[in-house]
Tab-separated table of C-alpha atoms in Angstrom:
chain	number	residue	atom	x	y	z
A	1	UNK	CA	19.925	0.564	33.110
A	2	UNK	CA	16.627	1.886	34.971
A	3	UNK	CA	12.748	1.957	35.066
A	4	UNK	CA	10.568	3.903	32.965
A	5	UNK	CA	6.749	4.187	32.326
A	6	UNK	CA	5.878	4.011	28.746
A	7	UNK	CA	2.709	3.308	26.474
A	8	UNK	CA	2.338	0.875	23.754
A	9	UNK	CA	3.714	2.919	21.051
A	10	UNK	CA	7.003	4.247	23.185
A	11	UNK	CA	7.499	0.383	24.536
A	12	UNK	CA	7.822	-0.481	20.472
A	13	UNK	CA	10.366	2.254	19.750
A	14	UNK	CA	11.921	2.025	23.014
A	15	UNK	CA	12.629	-1.972	22.271
A	16	UNK	CA	13.444	-1.070	18.599
A	17	UNK	CA	16.260	1.330	19.826
A	18	UNK	CA	17.751	-1.264	22.041
A	19	UNK	CA	17.782	-3.750	19.412
A	20	UNK	CA	19.575	-1.679	16.596
A	21	UNK	CA	17.334	-0.771	13.276
A	22	UNK	CA	18.683	1.689	10.738
A	23	UNK	CA	15.750	2.450	9.424
A	24	UNK	CA	11.864	3.074	10.732
A	25	UNK	CA	9.260	3.282	8.017
A	26	UNK	CA	5.691	2.548	7.586
A	27	UNK	CA	2.471	4.578	7.418
A	28	UNK	CA	0.482	5.842	10.379
A	29	UNK	CA	-2.849	4.270	11.450
A	30	UNK	CA	-4.474	3.469	14.930
A	31	UNK	CA	-3.703	1.818	17.156
A	32	UNK	CA	-0.104	2.319	15.610
A	33	UNK	CA	-0.908	6.135	14.733
A	34	UNK	CA	1.310	7.937	18.230
A	35	UNK	CA	4.411	5.730	16.390
A	36	UNK	CA	5.339	7.941	14.071
A	37	UNK	CA	4.439	11.031	16.162
A	38	UNK	CA	6.728	10.191	18.994
A	39	UNK	CA	10.029	9.126	16.242
A	40	UNK	CA	9.399	12.404	14.389
A	41	UNK	CA	9.694	14.709	17.575
A	42	UNK	CA	13.129	13.069	17.524
A	43	UNK	CA	14.048	12.725	13.920
A	44	UNK	CA	16.780	15.051	13.687
A	45	UNK	CA	18.477	13.251	16.672
A	46	UNK	CA	17.983	9.935	15.559
A	47	UNK	CA	19.586	11.047	11.993
A	48	UNK	CA	22.745	12.095	13.832
A	49	UNK	CA	22.971	8.580	15.275
A	50	UNK	CA	22.478	6.934	11.746
A	51	UNK	CA	18.586	6.065	12.385
A	52	UNK	CA	16.595	7.345	9.402
A	53	UNK	CA	12.310	7.943	9.973
A	54	UNK	CA	10.487	7.953	7.013
A	55	UNK	CA	6.754	8.129	7.074
A	56	UNK	CA	5.993	6.413	3.289
A	57	UNK	CA	3.343	7.393	0.935
A	58	UNK	CA	1.343	3.891	1.846
A	59	UNK	CA	2.435	0.891	3.424
A	60	UNK	CA	2.931	-0.715	-0.017
A	61	UNK	CA	5.881	2.225	-0.561
A	62	UNK	CA	7.282	1.190	2.868
A	63	UNK	CA	7.352	-2.388	2.244
A	64	UNK	CA	9.351	-1.934	-0.730
A	65	UNK	CA	11.599	0.593	0.939
A	66	UNK	CA	12.372	-2.464	3.363
A	67	UNK	CA	13.366	-4.760	0.628
A	68	UNK	CA	15.958	-1.838	-0.817
A	69	UNK	CA	17.260	-1.274	2.671
A	70	UNK	CA	17.687	-4.999	3.130
A	71	UNK	CA	19.634	-5.262	-0.056
A	72	UNK	CA	22.142	-2.826	1.312
A	73	UNK	CA	22.605	-4.364	4.627
A	74	UNK	CA	20.364	-2.204	6.854
A	75	UNK	CA	17.864	-3.422	9.733
A	76	UNK	CA	14.732	-2.133	8.904
A	77	UNK	CA	11.480	-1.778	11.444
A	78	UNK	CA	7.776	-1.118	9.105
A	79	UNK	CA	5.076	-0.075	11.337
A	80	UNK	CA	1.336	-0.374	10.205
A	81	UNK	CA	-2.551	-0.941	11.159
A	82	UNK	CA	-4.016	-4.099	10.520
A	83	UNK	CA	-5.767	-2.870	7.431
A	84	UNK	CA	-2.367	-1.968	6.243
A	85	UNK	CA	-0.802	-4.922	6.247
A	86	UNK	CA	-3.148	-5.600	3.194
A	87	UNK	CA	-2.091	-2.674	1.435
A	88	UNK	CA	1.775	-4.136	2.199
A	89	UNK	CA	1.355	-7.915	1.139
A	90	UNK	CA	2.474	-7.688	-2.355
A	91	UNK	CA	5.620	-5.678	-1.691
A	92	UNK	CA	6.102	-8.018	1.649
A	93	UNK	CA	5.834	-11.112	-0.260
A	94	UNK	CA	8.407	-10.249	-2.760
A	95	UNK	CA	10.856	-9.224	-0.467
A	96	UNK	CA	10.427	-12.015	1.824
A	97	UNK	CA	10.882	-14.371	-0.888
A	98	UNK	CA	14.087	-12.536	-2.005
A	99	UNK	CA	16.993	-13.605	-0.071
A	100	UNK	CA	20.022	-10.773	-0.887
A	101	UNK	CA	22.585	-12.997	1.495
A	102	UNK	CA	25.331	-10.353	2.532
A	103	UNK	CA	26.349	-11.959	6.033
A	104	UNK	CA	27.908	-9.622	8.707
A	105	UNK	CA	28.960	-11.593	11.732
A	106	UNK	CA	27.045	-14.666	10.420
A	107	UNK	CA	23.607	-12.656	10.472
A	108	UNK	CA	21.724	-11.394	7.542
A	109	UNK	CA	19.983	-7.996	7.815
A	110	UNK	CA	16.380	-8.196	9.105
A	111	UNK	CA	13.079	-6.555	8.669
A	112	UNK	CA	10.775	-6.707	11.187
A	113	UNK	CA	6.956	-6.037	10.729
A	114	UNK	CA	4.872	-4.401	13.506
A	115	UNK	CA	1.124	-4.578	13.278
A	116	UNK	CA	-1.737	-2.875	15.348
A	117	UNK	CA	-4.306	-5.023	15.045
A	118	UNK	CA	-7.748	-3.596	16.428
A	119	UNK	CA	-10.044	-6.979	17.212
A	120	UNK	CA	-13.185	-5.029	18.551
A	121	UNK	CA	-12.985	-1.971	15.710
A	122	UNK	CA	-12.220	0.561	18.565
A	123	UNK	CA	-10.762	3.005	16.122
A	124	UNK	CA	-10.349	0.796	13.209
A	125	UNK	CA	-12.502	0.236	10.057
A	126	UNK	CA	-12.387	-3.342	10.230
A	127	UNK	CA	-11.774	-5.773	12.956
A	128	UNK	CA	-9.172	-7.641	10.656
A	129	UNK	CA	-7.078	-10.548	12.068
A	130	UNK	CA	-3.732	-10.135	10.817
A	131	UNK	CA	-2.324	-13.625	11.672
A	132	UNK	CA	-3.805	-15.281	8.740
A	133	UNK	CA	-2.134	-12.781	6.606
A	134	UNK	CA	1.209	-13.370	8.481
A	135	UNK	CA	0.673	-16.949	7.672
A	136	UNK	CA	0.000	-16.730	3.801
A	137	UNK	CA	2.968	-14.348	3.579
A	138	UNK	CA	5.123	-16.952	5.149
A	139	UNK	CA	6.475	-14.542	7.837
A	140	UNK	CA	6.735	-16.117	11.462
A	141	UNK	CA	5.175	-13.563	14.267
A	142	UNK	CA	5.829	-12.886	17.506
A	143	UNK	CA	2.869	-11.913	19.999
A	144	UNK	CA	3.982	-10.103	23.207
A	145	UNK	CA	1.328	-10.528	26.372
A	146	UNK	CA	2.997	-7.735	28.614
A	147	UNK	CA	4.636	-4.303	28.460
A	148	UNK	CA	8.243	-5.700	29.177
A	149	UNK	CA	7.590	-8.403	26.412
A	150	UNK	CA	6.344	-5.682	23.941
A	151	UNK	CA	9.736	-3.951	24.627
A	152	UNK	CA	11.947	-6.886	24.833
A	153	UNK	CA	10.598	-8.943	22.076
A	154	UNK	CA	11.859	-6.355	19.675
A	155	UNK	CA	15.226	-7.502	19.699
A	156	UNK	CA	14.102	-11.084	19.599
A	157	UNK	CA	11.996	-10.435	16.365
A	158	UNK	CA	14.840	-8.829	14.501
A	159	UNK	CA	17.495	-11.742	15.827
A	160	UNK	CA	15.106	-14.462	14.210
A	161	UNK	CA	14.965	-12.525	10.764
A	162	UNK	CA	18.696	-11.596	10.749
A	163	UNK	CA	19.455	-15.654	11.355
A	164	UNK	CA	16.634	-16.652	8.943
A	165	UNK	CA	16.776	-13.735	6.333
A	166	UNK	CA	13.322	-14.208	6.334
A	167	UNK	CA	10.758	-11.241	7.574
A	168	UNK	CA	9.444	-11.412	11.149
A	169	UNK	CA	5.775	-10.297	12.543
A	170	UNK	CA	5.341	-8.368	15.435
A	171	UNK	CA	1.680	-8.636	16.373
A	172	UNK	CA	-0.127	-6.252	19.041
A	173	UNK	CA	-3.311	-5.462	19.622
A	174	UNK	CA	-5.248	-1.974	20.788
A	175	UNK	CA	-5.263	-2.662	24.027
A	176	UNK	CA	-1.552	-3.485	24.050
A	177	UNK	CA	-0.870	-0.527	21.846
A	178	UNK	CA	-2.815	2.170	23.793
A	179	UNK	CA	-1.702	0.431	27.114
A	180	UNK	CA	1.701	0.210	28.582
A	181	UNK	CA	3.286	-0.228	31.996
A	182	UNK	CA	6.488	0.328	34.069
A	183	UNK	CA	9.608	-1.681	32.360
A	184	UNK	CA	13.052	-1.921	32.483
A	185	UNK	CA	15.123	-0.381	30.113
A	186	UNK	CA	18.323	-1.420	28.520
A	187	UNK	CA	21.064	0.970	26.538
A	188	UNK	CA	20.221	1.973	23.018
A	189	UNK	CA	22.370	-0.120	20.544
A	190	UNK	CA	25.028	2.117	18.830
A	191	UNK	CA	24.089	2.293	14.721
A	192	UNK	CA	26.575	2.041	12.111
A	193	UNK	CA	26.176	4.953	10.281
A	194	UNK	CA	28.528	4.175	7.314
A	195	UNK	CA	27.210	5.054	4.137
A	196	UNK	CA	26.645	2.196	1.662
A	197	UNK	CA	27.096	2.042	-2.165
A	198	UNK	CA	24.870	-0.575	-3.887
A	199	UNK	CA	26.024	-1.865	-7.200
A	200	UNK	CA	23.052	-3.453	-8.739
A	201	UNK	CA	25.516	-5.622	-11.199
A	202	UNK	CA	26.630	-7.516	-8.254
A	203	UNK	CA	23.146	-8.697	-7.219
A	204	UNK	CA	22.325	-12.450	-7.523
A	205	UNK	CA	19.544	-11.715	-9.621
A	206	UNK	CA	18.231	-15.437	-9.574
A	207	UNK	CA	17.546	-14.999	-5.780
A	208	UNK	CA	16.356	-11.225	-5.725
A	209	UNK	CA	14.409	-10.694	-8.706
A	210	UNK	CA	10.985	-12.295	-8.225
A	211	UNK	CA	9.853	-13.204	-11.693
A	212	UNK	CA	9.559	-16.661	-13.201
A	213	UNK	CA	11.019	-18.976	-12.706
A	214	UNK	CA	13.207	-17.501	-10.043
A	215	UNK	CA	10.341	-16.796	-7.870
A	216	UNK	CA	9.151	-20.727	-8.148
A	217	UNK	CA	12.751	-21.691	-6.774
A	218	UNK	CA	12.345	-19.016	-3.890
A	219	UNK	CA	8.729	-20.497	-2.896
A	220	UNK	CA	10.450	-23.814	-2.949
A	221	UNK	CA	13.722	-22.594	-0.763
A	222	UNK	CA	11.090	-21.048	1.787
A	223	UNK	CA	9.372	-24.079	2.167
A	224	UNK	CA	12.186	-26.440	2.244
A	225	UNK	CA	14.932	-24.707	3.812
A	226	UNK	CA	14.437	-21.350	5.152
A	227	UNK	CA	11.121	-21.272	7.056
A	228	UNK	CA	12.123	-24.863	8.913
A	229	UNK	CA	15.164	-22.681	9.868
A	230	UNK	CA	12.793	-20.184	12.208
A	231	UNK	CA	11.302	-23.677	13.831
A	232	UNK	CA	15.242	-24.564	14.809
A	233	UNK	CA	15.671	-20.901	16.331
A	234	UNK	CA	12.351	-21.235	18.108
A	235	UNK	CA	13.275	-24.519	19.968
A	236	UNK	CA	16.539	-22.656	20.753
A	237	UNK	CA	14.828	-19.580	22.277
A	238	UNK	CA	12.583	-21.215	24.478
A	239	UNK	CA	10.244	-18.507	25.029
A	240	UNK	CA	7.021	-20.166	25.712
A	241	UNK	CA	5.498	-20.562	29.669
A	242	UNK	CA	3.439	-23.261	31.349
A	243	UNK	CA	1.312	-22.276	34.345
A	244	UNK	CA	-0.801	-24.121	37.001
A	245	UNK	CA	-1.015	-27.633	37.924
A	246	UNK	CA	1.551	-29.740	35.541
A	247	UNK	CA	-0.727	-32.935	37.101
A	248	UNK	CA	-4.004	-31.685	35.696
A	249	UNK	CA	-5.260	-33.355	32.389
A	250	UNK	CA	-6.973	-30.288	31.627
A	251	UNK	CA	-4.977	-27.565	29.358
A	252	UNK	CA	-5.553	-24.022	28.098
A	253	UNK	CA	-4.044	-22.381	25.125
A	254	UNK	CA	-3.827	-18.895	24.896
A	255	UNK	CA	-1.244	-16.105	23.527
A	256	UNK	CA	-0.864	-12.337	23.282
A	257	UNK	CA	-2.565	-9.781	25.192
A	258	UNK	CA	-5.642	-12.060	25.881
A	259	UNK	CA	-3.206	-14.164	27.947
A	260	UNK	CA	-2.712	-12.002	30.551
A	261	UNK	CA	-6.544	-11.219	31.111
A	262	UNK	CA	-7.214	-15.145	31.072
A	263	UNK	CA	-4.417	-15.700	33.384
A	264	UNK	CA	-5.766	-13.097	35.822
A	265	UNK	CA	-9.272	-14.072	35.873
A	266	UNK	CA	-8.024	-17.661	36.327
A	267	UNK	CA	-6.051	-16.684	39.519
A	268	UNK	CA	-8.557	-14.540	41.165
A	269	UNK	CA	-11.037	-17.330	40.558
A	270	UNK	CA	-8.583	-19.719	42.125
A	271	UNK	CA	-9.090	-22.273	38.967
A	272	UNK	CA	-5.262	-21.678	37.648
A	273	UNK	CA	-4.273	-24.387	40.438
A	274	UNK	CA	-6.540	-26.823	38.659
A	275	UNK	CA	-5.247	-26.884	35.305
A	276	UNK	CA	-2.322	-26.330	32.918
A	277	UNK	CA	-2.228	-22.848	31.314
A	278	UNK	CA	0.129	-22.686	28.273
A	279	UNK	CA	1.433	-19.250	26.907
A	280	UNK	CA	2.312	-19.545	23.130
A	281	UNK	CA	5.098	-16.732	22.261
A	282	UNK	CA	4.510	-17.798	18.448
A	283	UNK	CA	1.232	-19.194	16.898
A	284	UNK	CA	2.864	-19.623	13.590
A	285	UNK	CA	5.214	-21.309	13.943
A	286	UNK	CA	4.548	-23.059	17.248
A	287	UNK	CA	7.715	-24.220	19.204
A	288	UNK	CA	6.564	-27.621	18.813
A	289	UNK	CA	9.680	-28.329	21.097
A	290	UNK	CA	7.756	-26.893	24.088
A	291	UNK	CA	4.097	-27.644	22.714
A	292	UNK	CA	4.168	-31.194	21.846
A	293	UNK	CA	5.067	-32.497	25.639
A	294	UNK	CA	2.564	-30.103	26.750
A	295	UNK	CA	-0.415	-31.557	24.682
A	296	UNK	CA	0.989	-35.415	25.111
A	297	UNK	CA	0.150	-34.738	29.354
A	298	UNK	CA	-3.266	-33.597	28.651
A	299	UNK	CA	-6.728	-35.200	28.117
A	300	UNK	CA	-8.719	-31.883	27.003
A	301	UNK	CA	-7.548	-28.686	25.238
A	302	UNK	CA	-9.129	-25.321	25.852
A	303	UNK	CA	-8.090	-22.396	22.850
A	304	UNK	CA	-8.822	-18.798	23.984
A	305	UNK	CA	-8.232	-16.277	21.322
A	306	UNK	CA	-9.750	-12.958	20.090
A	307	UNK	CA	-11.862	-13.253	17.093
A	308	UNK	CA	-11.500	-16.205	14.548
A	309	UNK	CA	-10.071	-19.346	15.561
A	310	UNK	CA	-6.741	-18.774	14.293
A	311	UNK	CA	-4.812	-20.707	17.099
A	312	UNK	CA	-7.451	-23.381	17.310
A	313	UNK	CA	-6.850	-24.370	13.751
A	314	UNK	CA	-3.210	-24.293	14.143
A	315	UNK	CA	-3.364	-26.430	17.358
A	316	UNK	CA	-6.213	-28.749	15.916
A	317	UNK	CA	-3.233	-29.259	12.694
A	318	UNK	CA	-0.570	-29.917	15.033
A	319	UNK	CA	-2.505	-32.400	16.990
A	320	UNK	CA	-3.340	-34.565	14.106
A	321	UNK	CA	0.099	-34.253	12.727
A	322	UNK	CA	1.515	-36.109	15.761
A	323	UNK	CA	-1.557	-38.531	16.300
A	324	UNK	CA	-2.685	-37.068	19.477
A	325	UNK	CA	-5.949	-37.943	20.984
A	326	UNK	CA	-7.554	-35.085	23.074
A	327	UNK	CA	-10.627	-33.073	23.012
A	328	UNK	CA	-10.201	-29.733	21.828
A	329	UNK	CA	-12.670	-26.820	22.416
A	330	UNK	CA	-12.330	-23.317	21.428
A	331	UNK	CA	-14.867	-21.240	19.232
A	332	UNK	CA	-17.725	-24.000	19.427
A	333	UNK	CA	-17.286	-24.517	23.120
A	334	UNK	CA	-19.524	-27.596	24.603
A	335	UNK	CA	-21.969	-26.708	27.251
A	336	UNK	CA	-25.068	-28.069	28.687
A	337	UNK	CA	-27.386	-26.684	26.292
A	338	UNK	CA	-25.426	-28.971	23.599
């Protein structure tokens, strides 16, 4: 279809239009504040195409709206800043555990939650790390590293949610959201705007109303069946990538925008040919189908990430689970000074 130069918020919207969402909702907040400014300029035109744009009263209200739209078989994109994820967590937890069913062409309706983290508090009051909350909510999340991935992976995030009936997170940081680049764009997906009538009498209360004992059974279903399905999907997608010297016994792992900075530094210093470099598309859960073979080829692993050691903790857990023996260095990096 051609190329465009877009900033991060525009890339998020372009990717969503190509993926096929019916409802765009959330609450404005940096670094995703421009997300709704851009959408509202085209609000009436989008409505004619069957796409509704709603700025909710709060992130929690947006999450509740997403749950209702999912019941109606609609695909939903919810956007918010990092602290907004805390506000929305109650409603997101309830909505994520609910499992409406209602397959269309073998897929559920999907919900993607895009969150803008600000690790260095450039424009946000608190440098919250949303990775921990995504895990707490049983939400897998993607971490795009380039402008092209930021656009293209919206469709992948929706596909994961549709195939598993689990909400999918989409995490980007300030430099990704407020940056941008030249990307290849595709055609916008045509949305079915046929009105949907909901009859609550047709709902399966046991899988959609999260009160005891339903919520206990839903938790068991999530752990034993629904979330493991995501791991199978990731194994099929094979989104992770490796670079560098495959014969080296030293490996470095990273993800998201941090990865691109790291890769550039390694290339400019001519170090990349001396180590193995692993790019994780998802850090919860990992694509073990790709990551485990990589870990088995190295003796030393360096973990590079912003702020807290989420990636480090996840990879150590995987190493221990499979009884691997390798040195891991992350936030507590060894030096000549001990």
